[in-house]
Coordinates of C-alpha atoms in Angstrom, one line a residue:
Chain A
M1 CA 19.8 -18.3 -17.2
I2 CA 21.0 -15.3 -15.2
T3 CA 24.3 -15.6 -13.4
V4 CA 23.6 -15.2 -9.7
S5 CA 25.9 -12.7 -8.2
S6 CA 25.6 -10.1 -5.5
P7 CA 27.8 -7.5 -3.9
L8 CA 26.3 -8.4 -0.5
D9 CA 26.9 -11.1 2.0
V10 CA 23.2 -11.7 2.4
N11 CA 23.4 -14.6 4.9
R12 CA 25.4 -12.4 7.3
I13 CA 23.0 -9.5 6.8
R14 CA 20.0 -11.7 7.5
E15 CA 21.5 -12.4 11.0
D16 CA 20.8 -8.7 11.7
F17 CA 17.0 -9.2 11.3
P18 CA 15.6 -11.4 14.1
I19 CA 12.1 -11.6 12.6
L20 CA 13.3 -13.4 9.4
H21 CA 14.3 -16.5 11.4
Q22 CA 10.9 -18.1 12.0
R23 CA 8.6 -20.6 10.4
I24 CA 5.1 -19.7 9.1
H25 CA 2.7 -22.7 8.9
G26 CA 5.8 -24.9 9.3
K27 CA 7.8 -23.4 6.4
P28 CA 10.6 -20.9 6.6
L29 CA 9.3 -17.3 6.4
V30 CA 9.9 -15.8 2.9
Y31 CA 9.1 -12.1 3.4
L32 CA 8.3 -10.5 0.0
D33 CA 6.0 -7.7 1.2
N34 CA 8.7 -5.0 1.7
A35 CA 6.9 -2.3 -0.2
A36 CA 4.1 -2.5 2.5
T37 CA 6.6 -2.4 5.3
S38 CA 10.1 -3.6 5.7
Q39 CA 11.6 -5.5 8.6
K40 CA 13.8 -4.0 11.3
P41 CA 17.5 -4.7 12.0
K42 CA 18.6 -5.3 15.6
A43 CA 20.3 -1.9 15.5
V44 CA 17.0 -0.1 15.2
I45 CA 15.2 -2.2 17.8
E46 CA 18.1 -1.7 20.2
A47 CA 18.2 2.1 19.6
I48 CA 14.5 2.3 20.5
Q49 CA 15.0 0.1 23.6
H50 CA 18.0 2.2 24.6
F51 CA 16.0 5.4 24.4
Y52 CA 13.3 4.0 26.7
T53 CA 15.7 2.3 29.1
S54 CA 18.3 5.1 29.4
D55 CA 17.4 8.5 27.9
C56 CA 13.6 8.9 27.8
S57 CA 12.6 12.5 28.3
N58 CA 10.8 15.1 26.3
I59 CA 12.8 17.2 23.9
H60 CA 13.5 21.0 23.5
R61 CA 12.2 21.7 27.0
G62 CA 14.0 20.6 30.1
V63 CA 17.4 21.6 31.4
H64 CA 18.0 18.3 33.0
E65 CA 20.4 15.6 31.8
L66 CA 17.8 13.2 30.3
S67 CA 16.2 16.0 28.3
E68 CA 19.6 17.1 27.0
R69 CA 20.3 13.5 25.9
S70 CA 17.0 12.9 24.2
T71 CA 17.1 16.4 22.5
Y72 CA 20.6 15.6 21.3
A73 CA 19.6 12.2 20.0
Y74 CA 16.5 13.5 18.2
E75 CA 18.4 16.4 16.5
E76 CA 21.2 14.0 15.6
A77 CA 18.7 11.8 13.8
R78 CA 17.5 14.9 11.9
A79 CA 21.1 15.6 10.9
K80 CA 21.4 11.9 9.7
V81 CA 18.4 12.4 7.5
Q82 CA 19.8 15.6 6.1
R83 CA 23.1 13.9 5.2
F84 CA 21.2 10.8 3.8
L85 CA 19.2 13.0 1.4
N86 CA 22.2 15.4 0.8
A87 CA 20.0 18.3 1.9
R88 CA 21.8 21.6 2.4
E89 CA 20.7 22.2 5.9
A90 CA 19.2 20.2 8.8
R91 CA 16.4 22.8 9.2
E92 CA 15.1 21.6 5.8
I93 CA 14.1 18.3 7.4
V94 CA 10.6 18.3 8.9
I95 CA 9.7 15.3 11.1
V96 CA 6.2 13.9 10.4
R97 CA 4.3 10.6 10.9
G98 CA 5.0 9.3 7.4
T99 CA 4.8 10.0 3.7
T100 CA 1.1 10.5 3.9
E101 CA 1.4 13.2 6.5
A102 CA 4.2 14.9 4.6
I103 CA 2.1 15.2 1.5
N104 CA -0.9 16.4 3.5
L105 CA 1.3 19.0 5.2
V106 CA 2.3 20.4 1.8
A107 CA -1.3 20.3 0.6
Q108 CA -2.5 22.1 3.7
T109 CA 0.2 24.7 3.8
Y110 CA 1.7 25.4 0.3
G111 CA -1.5 24.2 -1.4
R112 CA -3.9 26.3 0.6
Q113 CA -1.7 29.4 0.4
R114 CA -0.9 29.2 -3.3
V115 CA -3.7 27.3 -5.1
E116 CA -6.7 29.3 -6.2
A117 CA -9.9 28.7 -8.2
G118 CA -9.0 27.6 -11.7
D119 CA -5.4 26.7 -10.9
E120 CA -4.0 23.2 -11.6
V121 CA -2.1 20.5 -9.8
I122 CA -0.5 17.8 -11.9
I123 CA 0.0 14.2 -10.7
T124 CA 0.7 11.0 -12.7
A125 CA -1.4 7.9 -13.4
L126 CA 0.7 5.7 -11.2
E127 CA 0.4 7.4 -7.9
H128 CA -0.5 5.8 -4.5
H129 CA -3.8 7.0 -3.1
S130 CA -1.8 9.2 -0.6
N131 CA -0.5 11.2 -3.5
I132 CA -3.9 11.5 -5.1
V133 CA -6.5 12.2 -2.4
P134 CA -4.8 15.1 -0.6
W135 CA -4.7 16.9 -3.9
Q136 CA -8.3 16.0 -4.7
M137 CA -9.4 17.4 -1.4
L138 CA -7.4 20.6 -2.0
C139 CA -8.7 21.0 -5.5
E140 CA -12.3 20.5 -4.3
E141 CA -11.8 23.1 -1.6
K142 CA -10.2 25.6 -3.9
R143 CA -12.2 24.8 -7.1
A144 CA -8.9 24.0 -8.7
V145 CA -8.3 21.3 -11.3
L146 CA -6.3 18.0 -10.8
R147 CA -4.5 16.9 -14.0
V148 CA -3.2 13.4 -14.4
A149 CA -0.2 12.6 -16.7
P150 CA -0.8 9.3 -18.4
I151 CA 1.4 6.2 -18.5
N152 CA 2.0 3.6 -21.3
D153 CA 1.3 -0.1 -21.2
R154 CA 4.6 -0.8 -19.6
G155 CA 3.7 1.5 -16.8
E156 CA 6.1 4.3 -17.8
L157 CA 5.2 8.0 -17.5
L158 CA 4.6 9.6 -20.9
I159 CA 6.9 12.5 -20.4
E160 CA 5.8 14.5 -23.5
E161 CA 2.2 14.2 -22.4
F162 CA 3.3 15.4 -19.0
E163 CA 5.0 18.4 -20.4
R164 CA 1.9 19.3 -22.4
L165 CA -0.1 19.5 -19.2
L166 CA 2.2 22.2 -17.7
S167 CA 0.6 25.6 -18.1
A168 CA 0.4 29.0 -16.6
R169 CA -2.2 27.7 -14.2
T170 CA 0.0 24.9 -12.9
R171 CA 0.9 25.5 -9.2
L172 CA 2.5 22.2 -8.3
V173 CA 3.6 18.9 -9.7
A174 CA 3.5 15.9 -7.3
L175 CA 4.8 12.5 -8.4
A176 CA 6.3 9.2 -7.0
Q177 CA 9.9 8.5 -7.7
V178 CA 9.1 4.8 -7.6
S179 CA 5.6 3.3 -8.2
N180 CA 4.5 1.0 -5.3
A181 CA 2.2 -1.0 -7.5
L182 CA 4.4 -1.3 -10.7
G183 CA 8.0 -0.6 -9.6
T184 CA 8.4 2.0 -12.3
V185 CA 11.2 4.5 -11.6
N186 CA 10.0 7.9 -12.8
P187 CA 12.4 10.3 -14.6
V188 CA 12.1 12.7 -11.7
G189 CA 15.1 14.8 -12.7
R190 CA 13.6 15.6 -16.1
V191 CA 10.2 16.3 -14.6
V192 CA 11.7 18.8 -12.2
E193 CA 13.6 20.5 -15.1
M194 CA 10.4 20.8 -17.2
A195 CA 8.4 22.1 -14.2
H196 CA 11.1 24.6 -13.1
R197 CA 11.4 26.1 -16.6
R198 CA 7.8 27.3 -15.9
G199 CA 8.5 28.2 -12.3
V200 CA 6.4 25.3 -10.9
P201 CA 7.7 23.5 -7.8
V202 CA 7.7 19.7 -7.6
L203 CA 6.9 17.4 -4.7
V204 CA 8.5 13.9 -4.9
D205 CA 6.8 11.0 -3.1
G206 CA 9.9 9.0 -2.2
A207 CA 8.2 6.3 0.0
Q208 CA 9.3 3.5 -2.4
A209 CA 12.5 5.1 -3.5
A210 CA 14.4 6.2 -0.4
P211 CA 14.8 2.6 0.9
H212 CA 16.1 1.3 -2.4
L213 CA 18.0 4.0 -4.4
Q214 CA 20.6 6.6 -3.7
V215 CA 18.6 9.8 -3.2
D216 CA 20.1 13.3 -3.6
V217 CA 17.6 16.1 -3.3
R218 CA 20.1 18.7 -4.5
T219 CA 20.8 16.7 -7.7
L220 CA 17.1 16.1 -8.2
D221 CA 16.5 19.7 -7.4
C222 CA 13.0 18.9 -6.2
D223 CA 11.3 21.3 -3.9
F224 CA 9.7 18.8 -1.5
Y225 CA 10.7 15.2 -0.9
A226 CA 8.7 12.8 1.4
F227 CA 9.5 9.4 2.7
S228 CA 8.5 7.0 5.5
G229 CA 10.6 5.5 8.3
H230 CA 9.0 2.1 8.3
K231 CA 9.7 1.3 4.7
I232 CA 13.4 2.1 5.2
Y233 CA 13.9 -0.5 7.9
G234 CA 13.0 2.0 10.7
P235 CA 9.9 2.2 13.0
T236 CA 6.3 2.8 11.9
G237 CA 4.8 6.2 12.7
V238 CA 7.7 8.4 11.7
G239 CA 8.5 10.0 8.3
V240 CA 10.2 12.9 6.7
L241 CA 9.3 16.0 4.7
Y242 CA 12.3 17.7 3.1
G243 CA 11.6 21.2 1.8
K244 CA 13.9 23.8 0.4
A245 CA 14.5 26.3 3.2
A246 CA 13.4 29.4 1.2
L247 CA 10.1 27.7 0.4
L248 CA 9.4 26.3 3.9
E249 CA 10.0 29.8 5.4
Q250 CA 7.2 31.2 3.2
L251 CA 4.7 28.7 4.4
D252 CA 2.2 29.1 7.3
P253 CA 2.4 26.5 10.1
Y254 CA 0.7 23.2 9.7
Q255 CA -0.8 22.4 13.1
G256 CA -0.9 24.6 16.2
G257 CA 0.4 23.6 19.5
G258 CA 3.5 23.2 21.7
D259 CA 7.0 23.5 20.2
M260 CA 5.8 25.2 17.1
I261 CA 5.5 28.6 18.8
R262 CA 7.9 31.3 19.9
T263 CA 5.6 33.4 22.1
V264 CA 2.0 32.9 23.0
T265 CA -0.4 35.5 24.4
F266 CA -4.2 35.4 24.1
E267 CA -3.9 38.3 21.6
K268 CA -1.2 37.0 19.4
T269 CA 1.1 34.1 18.8
T270 CA 4.4 34.2 17.0
Y271 CA 5.8 31.1 15.4
N272 CA 9.0 29.2 15.8
T273 CA 11.5 28.9 12.9
I274 CA 11.6 26.1 10.4
P275 CA 11.5 23.1 10.9
Y276 CA 9.9 23.5 14.3
K277 CA 7.0 25.6 13.2
F278 CA 5.7 22.4 11.4
E279 CA 6.3 20.1 14.4
A280 CA 3.6 20.8 16.9
G281 CA 3.4 18.6 19.9
T282 CA 5.6 15.9 21.3
P283 CA 6.8 13.8 18.3
D284 CA 7.6 10.1 18.3
I285 CA 11.0 10.7 19.8
A286 CA 12.0 7.0 20.1
G287 CA 10.8 6.5 16.5
V288 CA 12.8 9.3 15.2
I289 CA 15.9 8.0 17.0
G290 CA 15.1 4.5 15.5
L291 CA 14.9 6.1 12.0
G292 CA 18.4 7.6 12.6
A293 CA 19.6 4.1 13.5
A294 CA 18.0 2.7 10.3
I295 CA 19.7 5.3 8.2
D296 CA 23.1 4.4 9.8
Y297 CA 22.4 0.8 9.1
V298 CA 21.5 1.1 5.4
Q299 CA 24.4 3.5 4.8
G300 CA 26.7 1.0 6.5
I301 CA 25.7 -1.5 3.8
G302 CA 25.8 1.2 1.1
M303 CA 22.8 2.4 -1.0
G304 CA 24.7 1.5 -4.1
N305 CA 25.2 -2.1 -2.9
I306 CA 21.6 -2.3 -1.9
A307 CA 20.3 -1.1 -5.3
A308 CA 22.7 -3.5 -7.1
H309 CA 21.6 -6.6 -5.1
E310 CA 17.9 -5.7 -5.4
H311 CA 18.4 -5.3 -9.2
E312 CA 19.9 -8.8 -9.5
L313 CA 16.9 -10.1 -7.5
L314 CA 14.5 -8.3 -9.7
L315 CA 16.0 -9.7 -12.9
Y316 CA 16.2 -13.2 -11.4
G317 CA 12.6 -13.1 -10.0
T318 CA 11.2 -11.6 -13.3
E319 CA 12.8 -14.4 -15.3
A320 CA 11.6 -17.1 -12.9
L321 CA 8.0 -15.8 -13.0
E322 CA 7.9 -15.2 -16.7
R323 CA 8.6 -18.9 -17.2
I324 CA 5.3 -19.8 -15.5
P325 CA 2.5 -20.4 -18.1
G326 CA -0.5 -18.1 -17.6
L327 CA 1.4 -15.6 -15.5
R328 CA 1.6 -12.0 -16.7
I329 CA 3.7 -9.3 -15.0
I330 CA 2.1 -5.9 -14.7
G331 CA 4.6 -3.1 -14.8
T332 CA 7.5 -3.8 -17.2
A333 CA 9.2 -0.4 -17.3
Q334 CA 12.8 -0.2 -18.5
E335 CA 13.7 1.6 -15.3
K336 CA 12.3 -0.5 -12.5
A337 CA 12.9 -1.0 -8.8
G338 CA 12.3 -4.3 -6.9
V339 CA 8.6 -4.8 -7.3
I340 CA 7.1 -7.7 -9.3
S341 CA 3.3 -7.3 -9.6
F342 CA 1.5 -10.1 -11.5
V343 CA -1.8 -11.7 -12.5
L344 CA -2.4 -15.4 -13.1
D345 CA -4.9 -16.8 -15.5
G346 CA -8.0 -18.1 -13.8
V347 CA -6.9 -17.5 -10.2
H348 CA -7.7 -14.4 -8.2
P349 CA -4.8 -12.7 -6.3
H350 CA -6.6 -13.2 -3.0
D351 CA -6.5 -16.9 -3.5
I352 CA -2.9 -16.8 -4.6
G353 CA -2.1 -14.9 -1.4
T354 CA -3.7 -17.4 0.8
V355 CA -2.0 -20.4 -0.8
L356 CA 1.4 -18.6 -0.7
D357 CA 0.9 -17.8 2.9
Q358 CA 0.5 -21.5 3.7
E359 CA 3.9 -22.0 2.0
G360 CA 5.4 -19.4 4.4
I361 CA 5.5 -16.7 1.7
A362 CA 4.3 -13.2 2.5
V363 CA 3.1 -11.2 -0.5
R364 CA 0.6 -8.4 -0.9
T365 CA -2.6 -8.9 -2.9
G366 CA -5.2 -6.3 -3.9
H367 CA -5.1 -2.9 -5.4
H368 CA -2.1 -1.7 -3.4
C369 CA -3.8 1.6 -2.6
A370 CA -3.5 2.4 -6.3
Q371 CA -7.0 1.7 -7.7
P372 CA -6.4 4.0 -10.7
V373 CA -3.4 1.9 -11.7
M374 CA -5.6 -1.2 -11.6
D375 CA -8.2 0.5 -13.7
R376 CA -5.5 1.6 -16.2
F377 CA -4.6 -2.1 -16.7
A378 CA -8.3 -3.2 -16.5
I379 CA -7.6 -5.7 -13.7
P380 CA -9.3 -5.8 -10.2
A381 CA -6.1 -6.5 -8.4
T382 CA -2.6 -8.0 -8.6
T383 CA -0.3 -10.2 -6.5
R384 CA 2.8 -8.2 -5.6
A385 CA 6.2 -9.5 -4.5
S386 CA 8.4 -6.6 -3.3
L387 CA 12.1 -7.0 -2.6
A388 CA 14.6 -5.9 0.0
F389 CA 18.3 -6.4 0.2
Y390 CA 17.9 -9.3 2.7
N391 CA 16.0 -11.3 0.2
T392 CA 17.7 -14.2 -1.5
F393 CA 17.6 -15.9 -4.9
E394 CA 16.4 -19.1 -3.1
E395 CA 13.4 -17.1 -1.8
L396 CA 12.4 -16.2 -5.3
D397 CA 12.7 -19.9 -6.3
A398 CA 10.3 -20.6 -3.4
L399 CA 7.9 -18.0 -4.8
A400 CA 7.9 -19.7 -8.2
R401 CA 7.3 -23.1 -6.6
G402 CA 4.5 -21.6 -4.5
I403 CA 2.8 -20.3 -7.6
G404 CA 3.2 -23.8 -9.0
R405 CA 1.3 -25.0 -6.0
V406 CA -1.4 -22.4 -6.6
Q407 CA -1.8 -23.8 -10.1
E408 CA -2.0 -27.4 -8.8
I409 CA -4.9 -26.4 -6.5
F410 CA -6.8 -24.5 -9.0
G411 CA -6.1 -26.8 -11.9
A412 CA -5.0 -23.8 -13.9
C413 CA -2.5 -23.7 -16.9
Chain B
M1 CA -5.6 -26.8 6.1
L2 CA -5.6 -25.6 2.5
N3 CA -7.6 -28.6 1.4
D4 CA -10.2 -27.7 4.0
L5 CA -10.5 -24.2 2.5
Y6 CA -10.4 -25.1 -1.1
Q7 CA -12.7 -28.1 -1.1
E8 CA -13.6 -29.6 -4.4
V9 CA -17.1 -28.2 -4.5
I10 CA -15.7 -24.7 -3.9
I11 CA -13.1 -25.0 -6.7
D12 CA -15.8 -26.4 -9.0
H13 CA -18.3 -23.5 -8.3
S14 CA -15.5 -20.9 -8.6
R15 CA -14.6 -22.1 -12.0
R16 CA -18.1 -22.8 -13.2
P17 CA -20.4 -20.5 -11.2
R18 CA -24.1 -21.5 -11.5
N19 CA -26.8 -18.9 -12.1
F20 CA -24.0 -16.6 -13.4
R21 CA -26.1 -14.2 -15.5
S22 CA -27.9 -11.0 -15.3
M23 CA -31.7 -11.0 -15.2
D24 CA -34.1 -8.8 -17.2
D25 CA -37.2 -9.4 -15.1
A26 CA -35.5 -9.2 -11.7
T27 CA -37.7 -7.4 -9.1
R28 CA -34.6 -6.5 -7.1
R29 CA -31.0 -5.8 -8.0
V30 CA -28.4 -5.2 -5.3
E31 CA -24.6 -4.6 -5.6
G32 CA -22.1 -6.0 -3.2
Y33 CA -18.6 -4.6 -2.8
N34 CA -15.6 -5.7 -0.8
P35 CA -13.2 -2.7 -0.8
L36 CA -10.4 -4.7 0.8
C37 CA -9.9 -7.0 -2.2
G38 CA -12.0 -5.3 -4.9
D39 CA -14.6 -8.1 -5.1
K40 CA -17.8 -6.9 -6.8
L41 CA -21.0 -8.6 -7.5
A42 CA -24.5 -7.7 -8.7
L43 CA -27.2 -9.9 -7.4
Y44 CA -30.5 -10.3 -9.2
V45 CA -33.6 -11.6 -7.4
R46 CA -37.1 -12.2 -8.8
M47 CA -39.6 -12.4 -6.0
D48 CA -42.9 -14.1 -6.6
Q49 CA -45.1 -13.1 -3.7
D50 CA -42.9 -14.3 -0.8
V51 CA -40.8 -16.8 -2.8
V52 CA -37.4 -16.4 -4.3
A53 CA -38.6 -17.5 -7.8
D54 CA -35.3 -16.8 -9.5
I55 CA -31.9 -15.6 -8.4
S56 CA -28.6 -14.9 -10.3
F57 CA -25.4 -12.9 -10.1
V58 CA -22.6 -11.4 -12.1
G59 CA -19.3 -10.0 -10.9
S60 CA -15.7 -10.7 -10.3
G61 CA -14.0 -12.0 -7.2
C62 CA -11.8 -14.6 -5.7
A63 CA -12.6 -18.4 -5.6
I64 CA -14.2 -18.2 -2.2
S65 CA -16.6 -15.2 -3.0
T66 CA -17.5 -16.6 -6.4
A67 CA -18.2 -20.1 -5.1
S68 CA -20.1 -18.7 -2.2
A69 CA -22.4 -16.6 -4.4
S70 CA -22.9 -19.6 -6.8
L71 CA -23.8 -22.0 -4.0
M72 CA -26.0 -19.4 -2.4
T73 CA -28.1 -19.0 -5.5
E74 CA -28.6 -22.8 -5.7
S75 CA -29.5 -23.1 -2.0
V76 CA -32.2 -20.3 -1.8
K77 CA -33.9 -20.6 -5.2
G78 CA -37.5 -21.6 -4.7
K79 CA -37.4 -20.9 -0.9
T80 CA -39.6 -18.5 0.9
R81 CA -38.1 -15.3 2.3
A82 CA -38.2 -16.8 5.9
E83 CA -36.5 -20.0 4.7
A84 CA -33.8 -18.1 2.8
E85 CA -33.1 -15.9 5.9
A86 CA -32.9 -19.0 8.1
I87 CA -30.2 -20.5 5.7
L88 CA -28.4 -17.2 5.7
E89 CA -28.3 -17.2 9.5
R90 CA -27.0 -20.8 9.7
F91 CA -24.3 -20.0 7.0
H92 CA -23.2 -16.9 9.0
D93 CA -22.9 -19.0 12.2
L94 CA -20.9 -21.6 10.3
L95 CA -18.3 -19.0 9.4
T96 CA -18.2 -17.1 12.7
K97 CA -19.3 -19.3 15.6
D98 CA -16.8 -21.6 17.4
R99 CA -19.3 -24.4 17.5
P100 CA -21.9 -23.9 14.8
A101 CA -25.0 -26.1 14.7
A102 CA -24.2 -29.0 12.4
G103 CA -26.4 -30.0 9.5
G104 CA -29.0 -28.3 7.4
L105 CA -26.6 -26.6 5.1
G106 CA -26.0 -29.3 2.5
K107 CA -23.2 -28.3 0.1
L108 CA -22.7 -25.0 1.9
A109 CA -21.0 -27.0 4.7
A110 CA -18.0 -26.9 2.4
F111 CA -17.3 -23.4 3.7
S112 CA -16.6 -24.6 7.2
G113 CA -12.9 -24.4 6.5
V114 CA -13.1 -20.6 5.9
R115 CA -13.4 -20.1 9.7
E116 CA -9.7 -21.0 10.0
F117 CA -8.8 -18.1 7.6
P118 CA -10.2 -15.0 9.3
A119 CA -9.0 -12.7 6.5
R120 CA -11.2 -14.7 4.1
V121 CA -14.5 -14.7 6.0
K122 CA -15.6 -11.5 4.3
C123 CA -15.0 -13.1 0.9
A124 CA -17.5 -15.9 1.8
T125 CA -20.1 -13.6 3.3
L126 CA -20.2 -10.8 0.6
A127 CA -22.9 -12.5 -1.5
W128 CA -24.9 -13.2 1.6
H129 CA -24.8 -9.6 2.9
T130 CA -26.1 -8.7 -0.5
L131 CA -28.8 -11.2 -0.4
R132 CA -30.0 -10.0 3.0
S133 CA -30.3 -6.5 1.6
A134 CA -32.2 -7.8 -1.5
L135 CA -34.6 -9.8 0.8
E136 CA -35.3 -6.6 2.8
G137 CA -36.3 -4.9 -0.5
S138 CA -33.3 -2.6 -0.6
S139 CA -31.6 -1.6 -3.8
E140 CA -28.5 0.0 -2.5
V141 CA -24.8 -0.9 -2.7
V142 CA -23.8 -3.2 0.1
S143 CA -20.2 -3.0 1.4
T144 CA -18.4 -5.4 3.7
E145 CA -16.5 -2.5 5.3

C-alpha cells in the first residue's frame, strides 16, 4: 500500500474551481479527463470577465485609454508565457489558437521553406494526430519522407533507433514531450542533443507537458515548443508557439492580414517584426489574458508541487487499477506523467465510459487522436483517466469502484 | 437508466453474438466504420432473388454495436428486401423519435433505452447503416460520420 501524501492542500485548491462542485447523474463529479481539457480556476474566469466588463478594445491600434489597457494586458500575458517557459525574449512567444495551429505554423513556414524533395522529417510512434498529419501533408506536397522512430512495449521511445534515423537528409525532428495516450515522458533533452549534433532543429509538442512539468526551453534547447491554453487551466482557443528568435526571423509570415504588416501598398508589402509577423488579424485577446491568469495561478501553486502531487496520484491510481482482475494498463514507461490508459477483458472502452459516466466519473474513451499508438498495441481503443493537481486519492478509489460496477454489469472477470 | 441501456438481451448478444462469421458465398459484403470509437464490422449478405437468404458479420465494437448487429442478423434473415427495410425504418425511429410506434420489433425493442444516451445512438445504428447499403447493392465502406 502506498502512503498517501501530498505537498498540496487539495481541498482548498478545489474551492478555486467552481465546476468541480456539482453532481452528475446524482453522484459527485469526478473529473479525470484532464488530458482532453482541464477545468478553469476562478482567477481565469474572472480575468476574462474583467476584460469584457472593463478593458475591452482592440490591441496595437488605438491611442485611447481602453486600447492602451488591452494592449498592455495582452503583452503582459506574452511576458508571463516567456517567463513560464524561461524563454530569452518575449518576441520569441507567438500567440496562436492552440498546439495544433502552432505545429501547422511551423510546417507551413519552416517546413515549406526548408524541406525539399527527398528530405526527411522524423516523428515518433507515440504522437498525437496533430503532430503527424501536418508533417504528412508537408511531405506529400514536397515529396519528402516522414520517418517514424519506434517505441517499445512499455511505450518508451527507442532512442538508439531514433538516432539511427537521423541523416544528412533530416530537416526537422518533431516529438511530444509527454504522450497524451500513454503518459510517456520522452527524453527530449537527449533527442535535442542528438539532432543538434547534426544541425537538425527540434519541435517539441508540449500540449501534455506544460500543464504538468516544469518546462525550461533554454535547458531543453529545443528550437520550437508548442502548447495549448486550455490544457493548462486557461481558456480554449489560445495557444503558444515558442521559437528561437534567430530561427523565427528567418521564416516567412504564416498568414497575411492586419497587424502582421509594416507597410502595405498594392505593389509591395513589408512585414512586421517577430512575433507580430505571425499574428495576422485580431487575436483572442480575452483568451490570451485568461492564459496569463492561468499561468499566474499554476505558478502560485508551483509546478514542482503540481508534478509531485500528480506523481503521487499516478502511483496510487496505477496500484488501485492493477489490482483489478482482467485490467491491463497500456503505457508503462519508467518516466510517466499523470495518464492511466487501460483495457478491460471482455468490455469495450465505450461501454466502460458510459457506465463510469453514470457514476459521475468523466474519462475519455477511444483512440485519443493517436490511432497509430492503438495499432502499435493492437487494440481498437482504451479508456483513459488523466490527472490534474485538483484530483484526489478518493477520486481514484471512486474510479476503481466504478470499474467494479462495469464488471458487475458485464459479468466479466 | 443503465439497466435500460444494458438490458439482458443486449449483454447476451454482445457476449455471444449470433451469425458471427464470414461467408464464402455472400452476394454482398459491406464494411461499416464508426471513426468516433473505432467500431468496425464487415457485413455479409446472400440474397436469393429478393430474399435475405443468409446474413452474417464479423468485427469489433462495443456491447451496443455488437448486440445490435447480432440481433439485426436474426431479425432480417429470411425476410424480403422490403420487409427488411421496413424493420430498419422502425428500428431507426425507435432510436431517434420521441414517440416511436410501439410493437413490431420483437427483441429489438431492447434498444429503446439507447435513446436516452445520445452519444451511443451511432453505436446501435452502425450495423443498420451497413445493412441499408448492402440491400441497395452497394459494396462500399459505410461510415457513421
